Tab-separated table of C-alpha atoms and ligand atoms in Angstrom:
chain	number	residue	atom	x	y	z
B	4	MET	CA	0.000	0.000	0.000
B	5	ASP	CA	1.269	3.406	-0.990
B	6	ILE	CA	0.938	5.063	2.396
B	7	ARG	CA	2.858	2.292	4.152
B	8	ASN	CA	5.674	2.709	1.650
B	9	ARG	CA	5.773	6.410	2.287
B	10	PHE	CA	6.079	5.868	6.041
B	11	GLU	CA	8.772	3.261	5.355
B	12	GLN	CA	10.711	5.699	3.186
B	13	HIS	CA	10.603	8.330	5.931
B	14	GLY	CA	11.933	5.857	8.509
B	15	GLN	CA	8.527	5.551	10.202
B	16	GLY	CA	7.520	2.099	8.917
B	17	HIS	CA	7.000	0.838	12.504
B	18	VAL	CA	3.690	2.731	12.553
B	19	PHE	CA	2.235	-0.191	10.577
B	20	GLN	CA	4.107	-2.899	12.475
B	21	TYR	CA	0.934	-4.489	13.860
B	22	TRP	CA	-1.191	-3.943	10.743
B	23	ASP	CA	-2.007	-7.638	10.309
B	24	ASP	CA	-3.265	-7.898	13.911
B	25	LEU	CA	-5.738	-5.035	13.534
B	26	GLY	CA	-9.481	-5.275	12.994
B	27	SER	CA	-11.050	-3.347	10.127
B	28	ASP	CA	-12.107	-0.370	12.312
B	29	GLU	CA	-8.634	-0.094	13.761
B	30	LYS	CA	-7.109	-0.241	10.302
B	31	ALA	CA	-9.408	2.534	9.118
B	32	GLY	CA	-8.554	4.630	12.197
B	33	LEU	CA	-4.832	4.191	11.704
B	34	LEU	CA	-5.049	5.051	8.022
B	35	GLU	CA	-7.020	8.198	8.816
B	36	GLN	CA	-4.354	9.304	11.287
B	37	ALA	CA	-1.525	8.453	8.903
B	38	GLU	CA	-3.132	10.414	6.058
B	39	GLU	CA	-3.186	13.535	8.248
B	40	ILE	CA	0.567	13.512	8.712
B	41	ASP	CA	2.672	15.582	6.360
B	42	LEU	CA	5.818	13.437	6.416
B	43	ASP	CA	8.033	16.041	4.755
B	44	GLU	CA	7.011	18.618	7.334
B	45	LEU	CA	7.576	16.075	10.101
B	46	ASP	CA	11.080	15.308	8.783
B	47	ARG	CA	11.876	19.008	8.893
B	48	LEU	CA	10.581	19.349	12.447
B	49	ILE	CA	12.533	16.327	13.623
B	50	ALA	CA	15.712	17.706	12.058
B	51	THR	CA	15.329	21.239	13.399
B	52	LEU	CA	13.575	20.744	16.734
B	53	VAL	CA	14.399	17.217	17.920
B	54	LYS	CA	17.818	16.297	16.524
B	55	ALA	CA	19.442	19.709	16.191
B	56	THR	CA	21.748	20.402	19.093
B	57	GLU	CA	21.099	24.124	18.950
B	58	VAL	CA	17.707	25.664	18.367
B	59	HIS	CA	17.993	28.646	16.080
B	60	SER	CA	16.289	31.819	17.304
B	61	GLU	CA	15.336	34.712	15.037
B	62	ILE	CA	15.486	37.059	17.986
B	63	ASN	CA	18.481	39.205	18.684
B	64	TYR	CA	18.228	39.766	22.412
B	65	ASP	CA	20.868	42.515	22.392
B	66	SER	CA	18.665	44.802	20.338
B	67	LEU	CA	15.315	43.781	21.787
B	68	GLU	CA	13.064	46.708	22.717
B	69	PRO	CA	9.836	46.753	24.695
B	70	ALA	CA	6.677	47.258	22.637
B	71	LEU	CA	4.657	50.414	23.229
B	72	TYR	CA	1.063	50.088	24.324
B	73	GLU	CA	-2.104	52.128	24.812
B	74	ARG	CA	-2.162	52.990	28.494
B	75	ILE	CA	-5.472	53.208	30.314
B	76	PRO	CA	-5.876	56.961	30.882
B	77	GLU	CA	-6.540	58.289	34.365
B	78	ASP	CA	-9.671	60.031	33.218
B	79	LEU	CA	-11.054	57.364	30.902
B	80	GLU	CA	-14.464	58.979	30.529
B	81	ASN	CA	-12.946	62.148	29.119
B	82	ASP	CA	-10.092	60.725	27.102
B	83	VAL	CA	-10.754	61.583	23.475
B	84	ARG	CA	-8.809	58.661	21.944
B	85	TRP	CA	-10.199	55.996	24.237
B	86	GLN	CA	-13.737	57.267	23.825
B	87	ALA	CA	-13.326	57.340	20.036
B	88	ALA	CA	-12.112	53.744	20.204
B	89	LYS	CA	-15.098	52.748	22.320
B	90	GLN	CA	-17.467	54.290	19.861
B	91	ALA	CA	-15.791	52.592	16.898
B	92	GLY	CA	-15.938	49.263	18.741
B	93	GLU	CA	-19.612	49.665	19.560
B	94	THR	CA	-20.378	50.539	15.945
B	95	ALA	CA	-18.513	47.439	14.742
B	96	LEU	CA	-20.519	45.310	17.187
B	97	ARG	CA	-23.870	46.854	16.302
B	98	SER	CA	-23.237	46.371	12.619
B	99	GLY	CA	-22.553	42.643	13.053
B	100	ARG	CA	-18.890	42.752	12.085
B	101	VAL	CA	-17.680	40.817	15.153
B	102	ALA	CA	-17.715	37.143	16.165
B	103	ALA	CA	-16.560	35.698	19.486
B	104	PHE	CA	-13.895	33.034	19.098
B	105	THR	CA	-12.780	30.619	21.809
B	106	VAL	CA	-9.877	28.233	21.516
B	107	ALA	CA	-10.869	25.178	23.515
B	108	GLY	CA	-8.864	22.389	21.928
B	109	GLY	CA	-6.188	22.029	24.621
B	110	GLN	CA	-5.703	18.933	26.749
B	111	GLY	CA	-5.738	20.750	30.076
B	112	THR	CA	-3.212	18.319	31.538
B	113	ARG	CA	-2.127	20.643	34.355
B	114	LEU	CA	-5.679	21.002	35.656
B	115	GLY	CA	-6.107	17.239	35.576
B	116	TYR	CA	-9.859	17.453	35.025
B	117	ASP	CA	-11.684	14.669	33.241
B	118	GLY	CA	-13.598	16.310	30.404
B	119	PRO	CA	-13.335	19.373	28.170
B	120	LYS	CA	-11.930	22.278	30.176
B	121	GLY	CA	-14.890	24.450	29.190
B	122	THR	CA	-17.175	22.162	31.195
B	123	PHE	CA	-15.198	22.818	34.394
B	124	PRO	CA	-17.381	24.492	37.094
B	125	ILE	CA	-15.911	27.864	37.974
B	126	SER	CA	-18.385	30.439	39.282
B	127	PRO	CA	-18.218	30.900	43.057
B	128	ILE	CA	-21.797	30.088	44.092
B	129	GLU	CA	-23.707	28.662	41.146
B	130	ASN	CA	-20.765	26.583	39.937
B	131	LYS	CA	-21.421	27.594	36.362
B	132	PRO	CA	-19.049	25.922	33.941
B	133	LEU	CA	-16.616	28.067	31.974
B	134	PHE	CA	-18.661	27.667	28.784
B	135	GLN	CA	-21.766	28.982	30.542
B	136	VAL	CA	-19.952	32.061	31.828
B	137	PHE	CA	-18.871	32.919	28.258
B	138	ALA	CA	-22.328	32.090	26.881
B	139	GLU	CA	-23.963	34.504	29.318
B	140	LYS	CA	-21.459	37.232	28.498
B	141	ILE	CA	-22.195	36.712	24.803
B	142	MET	CA	-25.928	36.839	25.482
B	143	ALA	CA	-25.490	40.071	27.448
B	144	ALA	CA	-23.479	41.615	24.599
B	145	ARG	CA	-26.106	40.547	22.053
B	146	ARG	CA	-28.727	42.367	24.072
B	147	ARG	CA	-26.633	45.446	24.621
B	148	PHE	CA	-25.463	45.873	21.044
B	149	GLU	CA	-28.555	44.377	19.399
B	150	CYS	CA	-26.487	42.081	17.229
B	151	ASP	CA	-26.235	38.373	16.375
B	152	LEU	CA	-22.701	37.975	17.764
B	153	PRO	CA	-22.060	34.379	16.677
B	154	TRP	CA	-19.704	32.221	18.704
B	155	TYR	CA	-17.022	30.016	17.144
B	156	VAL	CA	-15.491	27.373	19.395
B	157	MET	CA	-12.411	25.467	18.338
B	158	THR	CA	-12.209	21.956	19.759
B	159	SER	CA	-9.852	19.085	19.068
B	160	ASN	CA	-10.169	15.359	18.565
B	161	VAL	CA	-9.592	15.005	22.294
B	162	ASN	CA	-12.823	16.807	23.217
B	163	HIS	CA	-14.954	17.581	20.159
B	164	GLU	CA	-17.833	15.154	20.739
B	165	ALA	CA	-17.936	15.800	24.482
B	166	THR	CA	-18.034	19.570	23.893
B	167	GLU	CA	-20.870	19.366	21.376
B	168	ALA	CA	-22.819	17.020	23.633
B	169	PHE	CA	-22.364	19.380	26.584
B	170	PHE	CA	-23.810	22.328	24.688
B	171	ALA	CA	-26.702	20.228	23.400
B	172	GLU	CA	-27.492	18.938	26.922
B	173	ASN	CA	-27.565	22.524	28.159
B	174	ASP	CA	-29.661	23.801	25.282
B	175	PHE	CA	-26.767	26.007	24.193
B	176	PHE	CA	-27.315	28.080	27.334
B	177	GLY	CA	-30.124	29.867	25.539
B	178	LEU	CA	-27.926	31.168	22.726
B	179	GLY	CA	-29.607	29.174	19.979
B	180	GLY	CA	-27.813	26.195	18.459
B	181	GLY	CA	-27.441	27.829	15.059
B	182	THR	CA	-25.382	30.649	16.506
B	183	VAL	CA	-22.645	28.510	18.035
B	184	ARG	CA	-20.295	26.747	15.636
B	185	PHE	CA	-17.769	24.090	16.670
B	186	PHE	CA	-14.846	22.974	14.580
B	187	ARG	CA	-11.859	20.780	15.200
B	188	GLN	CA	-8.254	21.846	15.069
B	189	GLY	CA	-5.568	19.725	13.463
B	190	ARG	CA	-3.319	17.276	15.256
B	191	MET	CA	0.306	16.320	15.100
B	192	PRO	CA	2.106	13.068	15.894
B	193	ALA	CA	4.367	12.900	18.923
B	194	VAL	CA	7.869	11.522	18.424
B	195	ASP	CA	10.492	10.075	20.752
B	196	LEU	CA	13.804	11.811	21.315
B	197	GLU	CA	15.241	10.081	18.222
B	198	GLY	CA	12.381	11.291	16.047
B	199	ARG	CA	10.424	8.018	15.772
B	200	ILE	CA	6.657	8.444	15.811
B	201	LEU	CA	5.222	7.196	19.111
B	202	MET	CA	2.305	4.764	19.067
B	203	GLU	CA	-0.341	4.863	21.806
B	204	SER	CA	-1.650	1.431	20.829
B	205	LYS	CA	-1.080	-1.079	18.035
B	206	GLY	CA	-3.651	0.709	15.914
B	207	ALA	CA	-3.212	4.332	16.960
B	208	ILE	CA	-0.479	6.918	16.653
B	209	ALA	CA	0.080	9.163	19.693
B	210	MET	CA	-1.323	12.385	18.277
B	211	SER	CA	-2.169	15.631	20.020
B	212	PRO	CA	-3.721	18.994	19.111
B	213	ASP	CA	-1.396	21.210	17.077
B	214	GLY	CA	-1.449	24.184	19.472
B	215	HIS	CA	-3.673	27.279	19.584
B	216	GLY	CA	-1.877	28.545	16.487
B	217	GLY	CA	-3.652	25.674	14.735
B	218	SER	CA	-6.777	27.827	15.003
B	219	MET	CA	-5.761	29.775	11.908
B	220	ARG	CA	-5.591	26.708	9.655
B	221	ALA	CA	-8.637	25.157	11.299
B	222	LEU	CA	-10.764	28.264	10.696
B	223	ASP	CA	-10.002	27.942	7.023
B	224	ARG	CA	-10.195	24.148	6.678
B	225	SER	CA	-13.499	23.889	8.532
B	226	GLY	CA	-15.218	26.411	6.276
B	227	ALA	CA	-15.798	28.759	9.237
B	228	LEU	CA	-13.756	31.454	7.531
B	229	SER	CA	-15.823	31.405	4.335
B	230	GLU	CA	-18.964	31.422	6.440
B	231	MET	CA	-17.771	34.559	8.230
B	232	GLU	CA	-16.936	36.265	4.976
B	233	LEU	CA	-20.438	35.543	3.702
B	234	LYS	CA	-21.979	36.943	6.874
B	235	GLY	CA	-19.911	40.119	6.731
B	236	ILE	CA	-17.952	39.248	9.865
B	237	ASP	CA	-14.481	40.699	9.606
B	238	LEU	CA	-13.279	40.781	13.228
B	239	LEU	CA	-12.702	37.893	15.621
B	240	SER	CA	-12.586	38.478	19.340
B	241	TYR	CA	-10.161	35.708	20.330
B	242	PHE	CA	-9.909	34.310	23.858
B	243	GLN	CA	-8.963	31.136	25.695
B	244	VAL	CA	-11.352	28.721	27.330
B	245	ASP	CA	-9.612	28.855	30.696
B	246	ASN	CA	-10.166	32.547	31.475
B	247	PRO	CA	-13.671	33.364	32.751
B	248	HIS	CA	-12.673	36.965	33.479
B	249	VAL	CA	-12.260	37.841	29.823
B	250	GLN	CA	-14.524	40.520	28.375
B	251	VAL	CA	-15.688	38.409	25.471
B	252	VAL	CA	-16.143	41.532	23.376
B	253	ASP	CA	-14.580	44.761	24.591
B	254	PRO	CA	-15.649	47.829	22.565
B	255	TYR	CA	-12.500	49.794	23.471
B	256	PHE	CA	-10.249	46.984	22.278
B	257	ILE	CA	-12.256	46.261	19.142
B	258	GLY	CA	-12.275	49.989	18.387
B	259	PHE	CA	-8.510	50.454	18.732
B	260	HIS	CA	-8.114	47.593	16.281
B	261	ALA	CA	-10.759	48.855	13.860
B	262	LEU	CA	-9.280	52.361	13.808
B	263	SER	CA	-5.778	51.091	13.040
B	264	ASP	CA	-4.192	49.413	10.031
B	265	THR	CA	-3.189	46.336	11.940
B	266	LEU	CA	-4.476	42.846	11.190
B	267	MET	CA	-4.122	41.550	14.743
B	268	SER	CA	-4.198	43.376	18.076
B	269	SER	CA	-3.445	42.222	21.593
B	270	LYS	CA	-4.330	43.063	25.146
B	271	MET	CA	-1.628	43.408	27.752
B	272	LEU	CA	-1.221	43.618	31.498
B	273	PRO	CA	1.700	45.214	33.264
B	274	LYS	CA	3.559	42.284	34.835
B	275	ALA	CA	2.690	41.949	38.531
B	276	TYR	CA	6.278	41.004	39.403
B	277	GLU	CA	9.542	40.574	37.513
B	278	LYS	CA	9.307	36.866	36.776
B	279	GLU	CA	5.591	36.554	36.238
B	280	LYS	CA	5.077	33.768	33.709
B	281	LEU	CA	3.628	35.849	30.888
B	282	GLY	CA	5.000	36.277	27.382
B	283	HIS	CA	6.617	39.683	26.828
B	284	PHE	CA	5.515	42.044	24.050
B	285	CYS	CA	8.751	43.111	22.384
B	286	ILE	CA	9.942	44.745	19.198
B	287	SER	CA	12.551	42.691	17.389
B	288	GLY	CA	13.947	43.843	14.060
B	289	GLY	CA	11.137	46.394	13.799
B	290	ARG	CA	8.406	43.772	14.256
B	291	LEU	CA	6.173	42.886	17.164
B	292	GLU	CA	6.999	39.560	18.829
B	293	VAL	CA	5.820	37.829	21.933
B	294	VAL	CA	8.872	36.379	23.642
B	295	GLU	CA	7.879	33.538	25.936
B	296	TYR	CA	8.884	33.919	29.559
B	297	SER	CA	11.016	30.797	29.317
B	298	ASP	CA	12.980	32.286	26.376
B	299	MET	CA	13.472	35.756	27.848
B	300	PRO	CA	16.953	36.205	29.362
B	301	ASP	CA	16.764	36.918	33.107
B	302	SER	CA	18.791	40.082	32.600
B	303	LEU	CA	15.962	41.523	30.478
B	304	THR	CA	13.125	40.168	32.589
B	305	VAL	CA	14.315	42.166	35.595
B	306	LEU	CA	15.653	45.224	33.721
B	307	ARG	CA	14.317	48.600	34.911
B	308	ASP	CA	14.197	52.017	33.281
B	309	GLU	CA	15.324	55.340	34.833
B	310	SER	CA	12.018	55.680	36.692
B	311	GLY	CA	12.486	52.269	38.297
B	312	ALA	CA	9.668	50.637	36.308
B	313	LEU	CA	10.245	47.286	34.591
B	314	LYS	CA	11.474	47.944	31.062
B	315	PHE	CA	9.805	44.863	29.573
B	316	ILE	CA	6.585	45.267	31.474
B	317	ALA	CA	3.939	44.354	28.904
B	318	GLY	CA	2.700	40.802	29.520
B	319	SER	CA	0.566	38.898	27.036
B	320	ILE	CA	-2.765	37.534	28.291
B	321	ALA	CA	-3.793	35.717	25.125
B	322	ILE	CA	-6.623	38.056	24.185
B	323	HIS	CA	-6.594	39.286	20.611
B	324	ILE	CA	-8.641	40.842	17.870
B	325	VAL	CA	-7.877	39.072	14.619
B	326	SER	CA	-9.057	40.346	11.245
B	327	VAL	CA	-10.739	37.693	9.135
B	328	ASP	CA	-8.662	38.962	6.182
B	329	PHE	CA	-5.550	38.141	8.142
B	330	VAL	CA	-6.582	34.531	8.714
B	331	ARG	CA	-7.258	34.291	4.980
B	332	LYS	CA	-3.816	35.705	4.232
B	333	LEU	CA	-2.055	33.363	6.654
B	334	THR	CA	-3.785	30.257	5.372
B	335	LYS	CA	-3.903	30.948	1.657
B	336	GLU	CA	-2.514	28.153	-0.509
B	337	GLY	CA	1.208	28.764	-0.913
B	338	SER	CA	1.327	31.394	1.827
B	339	THR	CA	4.814	31.875	3.199
B	340	LEU	CA	3.394	33.103	6.474
B	341	ALA	CA	2.938	29.682	8.113
B	342	LEU	CA	3.320	29.794	11.883
B	343	PRO	CA	6.441	28.032	13.131
B	344	PHE	CA	6.173	24.875	15.215
B	345	HIS	CA	7.629	24.761	18.700
B	346	LYS	CA	8.546	21.628	20.572
B	347	ALA	CA	7.223	20.647	23.990
B	348	LEU	CA	9.046	17.946	25.895
B	349	LYS	CA	6.391	15.770	27.546
B	350	LYS	CA	5.751	12.472	29.273
B	351	ILE	CA	3.917	10.616	26.541
B	352	PRO	CA	2.484	7.121	27.100
B	353	TYR	CA	3.747	4.843	24.317
B	354	LEU	CA	3.951	1.294	23.065
B	355	ASN	CA	7.421	-0.173	23.571
B	356	ALA	CA	9.245	-2.599	21.261
B	357	SER	CA	7.466	-5.566	22.867
B	358	GLY	CA	4.081	-3.988	22.247
B	359	GLU	CA	3.409	-3.023	25.884
B	360	LEU	CA	2.059	0.345	26.945
B	361	VAL	CA	4.568	2.328	29.016
B	362	ARG	CA	3.650	5.372	31.119
B	363	PRO	CA	6.932	7.253	31.478
B	364	THR	CA	7.781	9.151	34.630
B	365	GLU	CA	10.257	11.414	32.820
B	366	PRO	CA	9.765	13.319	29.560
B	367	ASN	CA	10.327	10.802	26.774
B	368	GLY	CA	9.026	12.553	23.707
B	369	VAL	CA	8.201	15.706	21.859
B	370	LYS	CA	4.890	17.247	20.864
B	371	PHE	CA	4.746	19.903	18.164
B	372	GLU	CA	2.605	23.008	18.589
B	373	THR	CA	2.123	26.374	16.930
B	374	PHE	CA	1.243	29.504	18.905
B	375	VAL	CA	-1.260	32.093	17.745
B	376	PHE	CA	0.895	35.010	18.908
B	377	ASP	CA	3.523	33.994	16.336
B	378	ALA	CA	1.202	35.593	13.782
B	379	LEU	CA	1.820	39.052	15.275
B	380	PRO	CA	5.039	39.831	13.338
B	381	PHE	CA	3.022	39.446	10.110
B	382	ALA	CA	0.177	41.685	11.233
B	383	GLY	CA	1.704	45.074	10.514
B	384	GLU	CA	1.412	47.939	12.970
B	385	ALA	CA	1.664	46.851	16.635
B	386	VAL	CA	-1.551	47.605	18.506
B	387	ILE	CA	-1.424	46.620	22.153
B	388	VAL	CA	-4.067	47.796	24.581
B	389	GLU	CA	-3.696	47.832	28.347
B	390	SER	CA	-6.260	46.025	30.466
B	391	THR	CA	-6.874	45.523	34.155
B	392	ARG	CA	-6.163	42.248	35.819
B	393	LEU	CA	-9.541	41.657	37.450
B	394	GLY	CA	-11.276	43.074	34.397
B	395	ASP	CA	-9.811	40.538	32.000
B	396	PHE	CA	-7.522	37.875	33.382
B	397	SER	CA	-7.529	35.100	35.946
B	398	PRO	CA	-6.879	31.839	34.143
B	399	VAL	CA	-7.542	28.333	35.437
B	400	LYS	CA	-4.426	26.365	34.579
B	401	ASN	CA	-3.458	24.357	37.635
B	402	ALA	CA	-5.188	22.058	40.093
B	403	GLU	CA	-3.828	24.098	43.020
B	404	GLY	CA	-2.001	27.310	43.874
B	405	VAL	CA	-1.338	30.015	41.293
B	406	ASP	CA	-3.879	30.185	38.448
B	407	SER	CA	-6.097	27.523	39.974
B	408	ALA	CA	-9.863	27.281	40.318
B	409	LYS	CA	-9.474	28.565	43.885
B	410	SER	CA	-7.521	31.668	42.896
B	411	CYS	CA	-9.915	32.331	40.023
B	412	ARG	CA	-13.025	32.093	42.238
B	413	ALA	CA	-11.398	34.501	44.686
B	414	ASP	CA	-10.614	36.920	41.834
B	415	GLN	CA	-14.171	36.771	40.521
B	416	GLN	CA	-15.422	37.763	43.958
B	417	ARG	CA	-12.849	40.555	44.252
B	418	LEU	CA	-14.137	41.945	40.977
B	419	PHE	CA	-17.810	41.716	41.994
B	420	ALA	CA	-16.934	43.366	45.305
B	421	GLN	CA	-15.168	46.160	43.440
B	422	TRP	CA	-18.294	46.851	41.386
B	423	LEU	CA	-20.487	46.865	44.480
B	424	MET	CA	-18.194	49.094	46.481
B	425	ALA	CA	-18.106	51.565	43.582
B	426	GLU	CA	-21.880	51.805	44.122
B	427	GLY	CA	-21.312	52.674	47.763
B	428	VAL	CA	-22.077	49.229	49.208
B	429	GLU	CA	-20.079	48.286	52.291
B	430	LEU	CA	-18.798	44.738	52.244
B	431	GLU	CA	-16.833	42.740	54.757
B	432	LEU	CA	-13.602	41.592	53.126
B	433	ASP	CA	-11.001	39.158	54.439
B	434	GLU	CA	-7.306	40.068	54.645
B	435	GLU	CA	-6.878	39.043	50.968
B	436	GLY	CA	-9.619	41.376	49.762
B	437	VAL	CA	-12.152	38.582	49.149
B	438	PRO	CA	-15.699	39.079	50.490
B	439	VAL	CA	-16.285	37.101	53.689
B	440	HIS	CA	-19.678	35.985	52.387
B	441	LYS	CA	-19.692	34.517	48.923
B	442	LEU	CA	-20.632	36.767	46.063
B	443	GLU	CA	-21.572	36.044	42.478
B	444	VAL	CA	-22.904	38.292	39.732
B	445	SER	CA	-24.466	36.763	36.635
B	446	PRO	CA	-23.044	38.256	33.434
B	447	LEU	CA	-26.675	38.863	32.507
B	448	PHE	CA	-26.874	41.236	35.491
B	449	GLY	CA	-23.528	42.875	34.883
B	450	TYR	CA	-20.412	41.922	32.937
B	451	ASP	CA	-18.389	45.066	33.569
B	452	ALA	CA	-18.513	48.039	35.924
B	453	GLU	CA	-20.770	50.017	33.601
B	454	SER	CA	-23.396	47.337	32.923
B	455	PHE	CA	-23.319	46.330	36.585
B	456	SER	CA	-23.916	49.891	37.695
B	457	GLU	CA	-26.940	50.188	35.426
B	458	SER	CA	-28.542	46.981	36.718
B	459	TRP	CA	-27.714	47.829	40.318
B	460	LYS	CA	-29.417	51.199	40.059
B	461	ARG	CA	-32.447	49.581	38.428
B	462	LEU	CA	-32.654	46.924	41.149
B	463	GLY	CA	-33.682	49.481	43.721
B	464	GLU	CA	-34.037	46.978	46.568
B	465	SER	CA	-31.773	46.410	49.519
B	466	VAL	CA	-29.642	43.298	49.527
B	467	ASP	CA	-28.446	41.554	52.666
B	468	PHE	CA	-24.709	41.014	52.241
B	469	SER	CA	-24.306	39.285	55.595
B	470	LYS	CA	-24.891	36.004	53.727
B	471	ASP	CA	-24.003	34.568	50.319
B	472	VAL	CA	-25.477	36.647	47.491
B	473	TYR	CA	-26.060	35.760	43.850
B	474	LEU	CA	-27.207	38.682	41.713
B	475	SER	CA	-28.910	37.558	38.524
Z	518	UTP	P1	-2.616	25.988	27.355
Z	518	UTP	O1	-1.368	26.395	26.717
Z	518	UTP	O2	-2.836	26.427	28.754
Z	518	UTP	O3	-2.744	24.416	27.226
Z	518	UTP	O4	-3.805	26.473	26.452
Z	518	UTP	P2	-3.838	23.388	27.738
Z	518	UTP	O5	-3.770	22.252	26.790
Z	518	UTP	O6	-5.194	24.004	27.927
Z	518	UTP	O7	-3.357	22.969	29.170
Z	518	UTP	P3	-2.062	22.106	29.608
Z	518	UTP	O8	-0.864	22.857	29.122
Z	518	UTP	O9	-2.216	20.744	28.967
Z	518	UTP	O10	-2.187	22.069	31.088
Z	518	UTP	C1	-4.203	27.790	26.396
Z	518	UTP	C2	-5.474	27.857	25.584
Z	518	UTP	O11	-5.244	27.402	24.259
Z	518	UTP	C3	-6.119	26.342	23.951
Z	518	UTP	C4	-6.552	25.767	25.270
Z	518	UTP	O12	-7.767	25.064	25.149
Z	518	UTP	C5	-6.649	27.020	26.118
Z	518	UTP	O13	-7.830	27.711	25.836
Z	518	UTP	N1	-5.406	25.351	23.124
Z	518	UTP	C6	-4.178	24.908	23.498
Z	518	UTP	C7	-6.016	24.879	21.990
Z	518	UTP	O14	-7.162	25.277	21.659
Z	518	UTP	N2	-5.352	23.955	21.253
Z	518	UTP	C8	-4.134	23.494	21.581
Z	518	UTP	O15	-3.585	22.661	20.835
Z	518	UTP	C9	-3.520	23.991	22.727
């Protein structure tokens, strides 16, 4: 068979070693996986990322400069530029130019939760899953801007069926099934440290999602991109499934993008401390780059300017506006703008030479992933907009400690408390600034300070905050 020969020629013939032992379904499954692999691309990745002793970096750290960003003005209400951006963003929303876009194809290994991460319960009282929190924010935005605001959700083979089933079971959280579109990202084979494809069973290659950068190709391949073009959607509000704080559509941010010539914009937060694990927005060779925290030399991470502020202060929080035209450009047949693959050393269960499954305790293989922020150097003008931490970012990455469900629930309550206290409500807070009695605000009641304030004033009844309170 032709495909077996091809694998043989690329030194990966072992993939079909147990072919004769497989049933017809297993054979079909293995063939489907094998067909997805671009063996020439894989050879290149093995040579450059697995076997090469030195990984080549395009970045010259000696001439690296911090990227400039739009700072939140002290008097936001009266700042001409920020208000113009807000207006442009609202107009884009009202005229149906925007879609929400969530990347939810990851494996969520650090969280260690059984099921798609978006189904993880996260709100402090009602235990709403992440997907529901986003759905309610989208619903609130639809009402506010009187628009369709469709939602695109990228899944992967790991969680596609379970994600679709979850939305169906929950009646799409009231959004209407036709307005939420799921599509799968691509996958890549994992290889061992010599570059041999790892097998997870006799009939299955160890494959994993190709990184959030895979969203660009997947948007095109799935037909979602053409669908958007037909609907007149030209802006994607991109966010990750693990961050319930995100403003799913932020008029200021959308407006700054729409008023510029850039094809992709980003939100930033000033780093909370020198070695916070956020990518750094930098200018390298005149182009915007996100330099991962693990790649940034310590000397630059801690560098301060004359005023004592961190020089490389702008941290990436994985929130972007991406122009639909840009995705088209990146994915066009023959485009030279393909996102580069990175390698991740992982512990990958595999079938050993005697056909037994081994669960390694040390990293034994490499997964290949692309990152969406690697598109930024191709996007033209750098547009980076400052955000506030509670207003946009508290991700759920880990089972415990930093960026865990516990820290995220505490942050949600800090934010709700902030909104209430701005309305003159007195709340009892613990020494970490978290309300002593639990607090939750439905996004349908308020999803930012402004919408909350409006609902609060309309409520007109007194609320007893000496017990848990859910405002909906
Ligand atoms: P992370 O980089 O945190 O990865 O993803 P992860 O897979 O969720 O978690 P770990 O590293 O295994 O613990 C950041 C965001 O990018 C999405 C995730 O779903 C999350 O929203 N993502 C990541 C994808 O959509 N596809 C991928 O291949 C990787």
